[in-house]
PDB file of C-alpha atoms in Angstrom:
ATOM      1  CA  UNK A 498     111.141 120.458  63.230  1.00  0.00           C
ATOM      2  CA  UNK A 499     108.417 120.465  66.711  1.00  0.00           C
ATOM      3  CA  UNK A 500     110.087 117.486  67.885  1.00  0.00           C
ATOM      4  CA  UNK A 501     106.107 115.679  67.840  1.00  0.00           C
ATOM      5  CA  UNK A 502     106.173 112.790  65.690  1.00  0.00           C
ATOM      6  CA  UNK A 503     102.108 111.140  64.104  1.00  0.00           C
ATOM      7  CA  UNK A 504     101.837 107.812  64.615  1.00  0.00           C
ATOM      8  CA  UNK A 505      98.978 106.100  62.853  1.00  0.00           C
ATOM      9  CA  UNK A 506      96.957 103.250  63.166  1.00  0.00           C
ATOM     10  CA  UNK A 507      98.056 102.003  66.412  1.00  0.00           C
ATOM     11  CA  UNK A 508      96.282 102.225  70.377  1.00  0.00           C
ATOM     12  CA  UNK A 509      98.057 102.430  73.652  1.00  0.00           C
ATOM     13  CA  UNK A 510      97.357  99.368  75.917  1.00  0.00           C
ATOM     14  CA  UNK A 511      99.298 100.680  78.854  1.00  0.00           C
ATOM     15  CA  UNK A 512     102.745 103.155  79.329  1.00  0.00           C
ATOM     16  CA  UNK A 513     105.150 102.891  82.073  1.00  0.00           C
ATOM     17  CA  UNK A 514     107.090 105.732  83.130  1.00  0.00           C
ATOM     18  CA  UNK A 515     110.898 104.623  82.759  1.00  0.00           C
ATOM     19  CA  UNK A 516     114.293 105.975  83.435  1.00  0.00           C
ATOM     20  CA  UNK A 517     112.783 109.622  82.868  1.00  0.00           C
ATOM     21  CA  UNK A 518     110.636 108.999  80.282  1.00  0.00           C
ATOM     22  CA  UNK A 519     106.829 107.746  79.583  1.00  0.00           C
ATOM     23  CA  UNK A 520     106.580 103.820  77.453  1.00  0.00           C
ATOM     24  CA  UNK A 521     103.765 103.685  75.216  1.00  0.00           C
ATOM     25  CA  UNK A 522     102.923  99.741  74.702  1.00  0.00           C
ATOM     26  CA  UNK A 523     100.662  98.202  72.778  1.00  0.00           C
ATOM     27  CA  UNK A 524      98.405  94.936  73.129  1.00  0.00           C
ATOM     28  CA  UNK A 525     101.039  92.624  72.207  1.00  0.00           C
ATOM     29  CA  UNK A 526     103.445  94.559  74.609  1.00  0.00           C
ATOM     30  CA  UNK A 527     105.334  95.688  71.841  1.00  0.00           C
ATOM     31  CA  UNK A 528     106.836  99.299  72.010  1.00  0.00           C
ATOM     32  CA  UNK A 529     105.466 102.525  70.411  1.00  0.00           C
ATOM     33  CA  UNK A 530     107.166 105.229  71.271  1.00  0.00           C
ATOM     34  CA  UNK A 531     109.471 106.699  73.781  1.00  0.00           C
ATOM     35  CA  UNK A 532     109.213 110.479  75.279  1.00  0.00           C
ATOM     36  CA  UNK A 533     110.369 112.219  78.352  1.00  0.00           C
ATOM     37  CA  UNK A 534     105.972 114.016  78.251  1.00  0.00           C
ATOM     38  CA  UNK A 535     102.849 112.683  77.618  1.00  0.00           C
ATOM     39  CA  UNK A 536      99.064 114.356  77.671  1.00  0.00           C
ATOM     40  CA  UNK A 537      96.023 112.419  78.145  1.00  0.00           C
ATOM     41  CA  UNK A 538      93.398 113.579  76.056  1.00  0.00           C
ATOM     42  CA  UNK A 539      90.885 110.824  75.977  1.00  0.00           C
ATOM     43  CA  UNK A 540      87.971 111.363  78.362  1.00  0.00           C
ATOM     44  CA  UNK A 541      87.311 108.495  80.522  1.00  0.00           C
ATOM     45  CA  UNK A 542      89.052 106.369  78.867  1.00  0.00           C
ATOM     46  CA  UNK A 543      92.424 107.542  80.819  1.00  0.00           C
ATOM     47  CA  UNK A 544      91.224 104.796  83.434  1.00  0.00           C
ATOM     48  CA  UNK A 545      91.603 102.158  81.553  1.00  0.00           C
ATOM     49  CA  UNK A 546      95.512 103.180  82.503  1.00  0.00           C
ATOM     50  CA  UNK A 547      96.960 102.195  85.902  1.00  0.00           C
ATOM     51  CA  UNK A 548      98.489 105.277  86.652  1.00  0.00           C
ATOM     52  CA  UNK A 549      94.860 107.061  86.428  1.00  0.00           C
ATOM     53  CA  UNK A 550      92.770 104.372  87.126  1.00  0.00           C
ATOM     54  CA  UNK A 551      92.006 106.553  90.332  1.00  0.00           C
ATOM     55  CA  UNK A 552      90.787 109.544  88.991  1.00  0.00           C
ATOM     56  CA  UNK A 553      87.508 110.445  89.797  1.00  0.00           C
ATOM     57  CA  UNK A 554      86.597 110.599  85.312  1.00  0.00           C
ATOM     58  CA  UNK A 555      82.084 109.730  85.160  1.00  0.00           C
ATOM     59  CA  UNK A 556      81.155 109.215  81.867  1.00  0.00           C
ATOM     60  CA  UNK A 557      77.624 111.092  80.617  1.00  0.00           C
ATOM     61  CA  UNK A 558      75.531 110.791  78.122  1.00  0.00           C
ATOM     62  CA  UNK A 559      73.820 113.681  76.919  1.00  0.00           C
ATOM     63  CA  UNK A 560      71.407 114.920  74.399  1.00  0.00           C
ATOM     64  CA  UNK A 561      70.131 118.129  72.504  1.00  0.00           C
ATOM     65  CA  UNK A 562      67.152 118.732  71.063  1.00  0.00           C
ATOM     66  CA  UNK A 563      66.874 121.270  67.795  1.00  0.00           C
ATOM     67  CA  UNK A 564      63.423 122.672  68.926  1.00  0.00           C
ATOM     68  CA  UNK A 565      61.876 125.011  65.605  1.00  0.00           C
ATOM     69  CA  UNK A 566      61.773 128.577  66.002  1.00  0.00           C
ATOM     70  CA  UNK A 567      58.313 130.251  65.631  1.00  0.00           C
ATOM     71  CA  UNK A 568      56.657 133.816  66.589  1.00  0.00           C
ATOM     72  CA  UNK A 569      57.537 134.170  70.381  1.00  0.00           C
ATOM     73  CA  UNK A 570      60.498 131.646  70.832  1.00  0.00           C
ATOM     74  CA  UNK A 571      62.379 134.320  67.841  1.00  0.00           C
ATOM     75  CA  UNK A 572      62.332 137.457  69.720  1.00  0.00           C
ATOM     76  CA  UNK A 573      65.283 136.238  72.381  1.00  0.00           C
ATOM     77  CA  UNK A 574      68.137 137.024  72.141  1.00  0.00           C
ATOM     78  CA  UNK A 575      70.327 135.740  74.521  1.00  0.00           C
ATOM     79  CA  UNK A 576      71.046 132.314  76.237  1.00  0.00           C
ATOM     80  CA  UNK A 577      68.056 131.145  78.698  1.00  0.00           C
ATOM     81  CA  UNK A 578      70.124 128.812  81.778  1.00  0.00           C
ATOM     82  CA  UNK A 579      67.630 127.044  84.258  1.00  0.00           C
ATOM     83  CA  UNK A 580      69.592 123.591  84.549  1.00  0.00           C
ATOM     84  CA  UNK A 581      68.539 123.317  81.099  1.00  0.00           C
ATOM     85  CA  UNK A 582      69.141 125.688  78.675  1.00  0.00           C
ATOM     86  CA  UNK A 583      67.838 127.502  75.832  1.00  0.00           C
ATOM     87  CA  UNK A 584      70.060 128.571  72.635  1.00  0.00           C
ATOM     88  CA  UNK A 585      68.763 131.705  70.308  1.00  0.00           C
ATOM     89  CA  UNK A 586      67.524 131.043  67.146  1.00  0.00           C
ATOM     90  CA  UNK A 587      70.605 130.199  64.759  1.00  0.00           C
ATOM     91  CA  UNK A 588      68.626 128.912  61.338  1.00  0.00           C
ATOM     92  CA  UNK A 589      65.188 128.446  62.697  1.00  0.00           C
ATOM     93  CA  UNK A 590      66.264 125.790  65.396  1.00  0.00           C
ATOM     94  CA  UNK A 591      66.900 126.836  69.069  1.00  0.00           C
ATOM     95  CA  UNK A 592      68.690 124.290  70.759  1.00  0.00           C
ATOM     96  CA  UNK A 593      68.101 123.279  74.197  1.00  0.00           C
ATOM     97  CA  UNK A 594      69.784 121.081  76.222  1.00  0.00           C
ATOM     98  CA  UNK A 595      70.727 119.070  77.924  1.00  0.00           C
ATOM     99  CA  UNK A 596      69.704 115.486  79.114  1.00  0.00           C
ATOM    100  CA  UNK A 597      72.701 113.856  81.217  1.00  0.00           C
ATOM    101  CA  UNK A 598      72.860 110.916  82.274  1.00  0.00           C
ATOM    102  CA  UNK A 599      75.067 108.369  83.837  1.00  0.00           C
ATOM    103  CA  UNK A 600      76.771 105.917  82.088  1.00  0.00           C
ATOM    104  CA  UNK A 601      78.444 103.487  84.908  1.00  0.00           C
ATOM    105  CA  UNK A 602      80.642 100.481  82.827  1.00  0.00           C
ATOM    106  CA  UNK A 603      82.044 100.539  79.196  1.00  0.00           C
ATOM    107  CA  UNK A 604      81.510 103.285  77.639  1.00  0.00           C
ATOM    108  CA  UNK A 605      81.934 101.368  74.515  1.00  0.00           C
ATOM    109  CA  UNK A 606      78.832 100.014  74.776  1.00  0.00           C
ATOM    110  CA  UNK A 607      76.608 103.407  75.376  1.00  0.00           C
ATOM    111  CA  UNK A 608      73.679 104.458  73.159  1.00  0.00           C
ATOM    112  CA  UNK A 609      74.549 107.874  71.172  1.00  0.00           C
ATOM    113  CA  UNK A 610      71.216 107.653  69.596  1.00  0.00           C
ATOM    114  CA  UNK A 611      68.668 109.998  69.784  1.00  0.00           C
ATOM    115  CA  UNK A 612      66.073 109.166  71.270  1.00  0.00           C
ATOM    116  CA  UNK A 613      61.993 111.026  71.656  1.00  0.00           C
ATOM    117  CA  UNK A 614      62.534 110.947  75.568  1.00  0.00           C
ATOM    118  CA  UNK A 615      65.036 112.497  76.394  1.00  0.00           C
ATOM    119  CA  UNK A 616      63.866 114.883  73.512  1.00  0.00           C
ATOM    120  CA  UNK A 617      60.407 115.113  75.436  1.00  0.00           C
ATOM    121  CA  UNK A 618      62.967 115.575  79.132  1.00  0.00           C
ATOM    122  CA  UNK A 619      64.604 118.920  77.130  1.00  0.00           C
ATOM    123  CA  UNK A 620      61.554 120.258  76.053  1.00  0.00           C
ATOM    124  CA  UNK A 621      59.696 119.034  79.554  1.00  0.00           C
ATOM    125  CA  UNK A 622      62.374 120.993  81.506  1.00  0.00           C
ATOM    126  CA  UNK A 623      61.747 124.193  78.713  1.00  0.00           C
ATOM    127  CA  UNK A 624      58.150 123.750  79.265  1.00  0.00           C
ATOM    128  CA  UNK A 625      57.790 124.561  83.492  1.00  0.00           C
ATOM    129  CA  UNK A 626      60.556 126.923  83.014  1.00  0.00           C
ATOM    130  CA  UNK A 627      59.146 129.432  79.864  1.00  0.00           C
ATOM    131  CA  UNK A 628      55.369 127.562  79.256  1.00  0.00           C
ATOM    132  CA  UNK A 629      54.509 130.275  76.196  1.00  0.00           C
ATOM    133  CA  UNK A 630      58.098 129.978  74.944  1.00  0.00           C
ATOM    134  CA  UNK A 631      57.033 126.837  72.455  1.00  0.00           C
ATOM    135  CA  UNK A 632      54.243 125.619  71.585  1.00  0.00           C
ATOM    136  CA  UNK A 633      53.174 121.145  72.038  1.00  0.00           C
ATOM    137  CA  UNK A 634      56.251 120.033  70.718  1.00  0.00           C
ATOM    138  CA  UNK A 635      56.639 115.979  70.158  1.00  0.00           C
ATOM    139  CA  UNK A 636      60.063 114.127  70.621  1.00  0.00           C
ATOM    140  CA  UNK A 637      58.926 111.476  68.061  1.00  0.00           C
ATOM    141  CA  UNK A 638      59.101 115.383  65.427  1.00  0.00           C
ATOM    142  CA  UNK A 639      62.985 115.968  66.532  1.00  0.00           C
ATOM    143  CA  UNK A 640      66.173 116.653  65.851  1.00  0.00           C
ATOM    144  CA  UNK A 641      68.787 116.136  68.328  1.00  0.00           C
ATOM    145  CA  UNK A 642      72.364 114.922  68.886  1.00  0.00           C
ATOM    146  CA  UNK A 643      74.067 112.677  71.853  1.00  0.00           C
ATOM    147  CA  UNK A 644      77.247 111.766  72.823  1.00  0.00           C
ATOM    148  CA  UNK A 645      79.038 111.257  75.326  1.00  0.00           C
ATOM    149  CA  UNK A 646      81.600 113.025  76.860  1.00  0.00           C
ATOM    150  CA  UNK A 647      83.526 112.373  80.535  1.00  0.00           C
ATOM    151  CA  UNK A 648      83.436 114.802  83.609  1.00  0.00           C
ATOM    152  CA  UNK A 649      84.761 115.160  87.785  1.00  0.00           C
ATOM    153  CA  UNK A 650      81.889 114.685  90.554  1.00  0.00           C
ATOM    154  CA  UNK A 651      82.816 118.423  91.391  1.00  0.00           C
ATOM    155  CA  UNK A 652      83.295 119.313  86.781  1.00  0.00           C
ATOM    156  CA  UNK A 653      86.228 120.970  87.567  1.00  0.00           C
ATOM    157  CA  UNK A 654      88.878 119.509  84.715  1.00  0.00           C
ATOM    158  CA  UNK A 655      92.035 117.819  85.925  1.00  0.00           C
ATOM    159  CA  UNK A 656      95.414 118.933  84.442  1.00  0.00           C
ATOM    160  CA  UNK A 657      98.299 118.179  85.919  1.00  0.00           C
ATOM    161  CA  UNK A 658     101.164 115.291  86.703  1.00  0.00           C
ATOM    162  CA  UNK A 659      99.422 112.344  87.990  1.00  0.00           C
ATOM    163  CA  UNK A 660      99.492 112.071  91.324  1.00  0.00           C
ATOM    164  CA  UNK A 661     101.116 108.789  92.751  1.00  0.00           C
ATOM    165  CA  UNK A 662      98.738 107.349  94.701  1.00  0.00           C
ATOM    166  CA  UNK A 663     101.008 104.665  96.908  1.00  0.00           C
ATOM    167  CA  UNK A 664     103.404 107.317  97.386  1.00  0.00           C
ATOM    168  CA  UNK A 665     100.054 109.133  98.503  1.00  0.00           C
ATOM    169  CA  UNK A 666      98.781 106.505 100.937  1.00  0.00           C
ATOM    170  CA  UNK A 667     102.184 105.339 102.826  1.00  0.00           C
ATOM    171  CA  UNK A 668     103.769 108.723 102.753  1.00  0.00           C
ATOM    172  CA  UNK A 669     100.666 110.432 104.515  1.00  0.00           C
ATOM    173  CA  UNK A 670      99.326 107.334 105.740  1.00  0.00           C
ATOM    174  CA  UNK A 671      99.574 109.100 110.076  1.00  0.00           C
ATOM    175  CA  UNK A 672      96.717 111.929 108.477  1.00  0.00           C
ATOM    176  CA  UNK A 673      93.935 108.881 107.876  1.00  0.00           C
ATOM    177  CA  UNK A 674      92.835 109.503 110.878  1.00  0.00           C
ATOM    178  CA  UNK A 675      94.261 112.737 112.602  1.00  0.00           C
ATOM    179  CA  UNK A 676      97.754 112.881 112.998  1.00  0.00           C
ATOM    180  CA  UNK A 677      98.769 109.453 115.063  1.00  0.00           C
ATOM    181  CA  UNK A 678     102.152 110.771 116.994  1.00  0.00           C
ATOM    182  CA  UNK A 679     101.920 113.520 119.864  1.00  0.00           C
ATOM    183  CA  UNK A 680     102.174 117.031 119.168  1.00  0.00           C
ATOM    184  CA  UNK A 681     103.906 119.249 122.080  1.00  0.00           C
ATOM    185  CA  UNK A 682     101.561 121.717 123.526  1.00  0.00           C
ATOM    186  CA  UNK A 683     103.373 125.725 123.798  1.00  0.00           C
ATOM    187  CA  UNK A 684     103.941 126.860 126.645  1.00  0.00           C
ATOM    188  CA  UNK A 685     101.170 130.151 127.563  1.00  0.00           C
TER     189      UNK A 685
END
């Protein structure tokens, strides 16, 4: 036994730390599970838990474009990265990406529909960087995929134990605007 129990058909609405264990609660405040460890792997939705509300998580909508290869582009053997990117062709198409549009507010209402506007943004970026790589391609003729992803302001992952912001504010209040107490000077 791995000690892991899978629970399906329930939604955790809040978590609490009590007596050395995490308690997971549903919308009716009924206890779902108790565990010594909790791993949150729910992207920007982690912010709905009070313990994560302070984390600098951002939601971005990104779209990739599948651009058909041509006689010039089929010679591409490595990824081109220039703010956007173009991959070598696979099955007759290059992946061109990606747009990044910040989502403020509820991510559940954010559109994941593929748009011609974002196809044009991707293809225009390629055309500016590599004018002869693709023939003029119209966004309405292209396929692609759009989805929502989570990032941080510095694009680094967040890993480890959750900090307790209240504790840190209290414990380090004196450092807020520099040290408040007098520091003894070394004698020279």
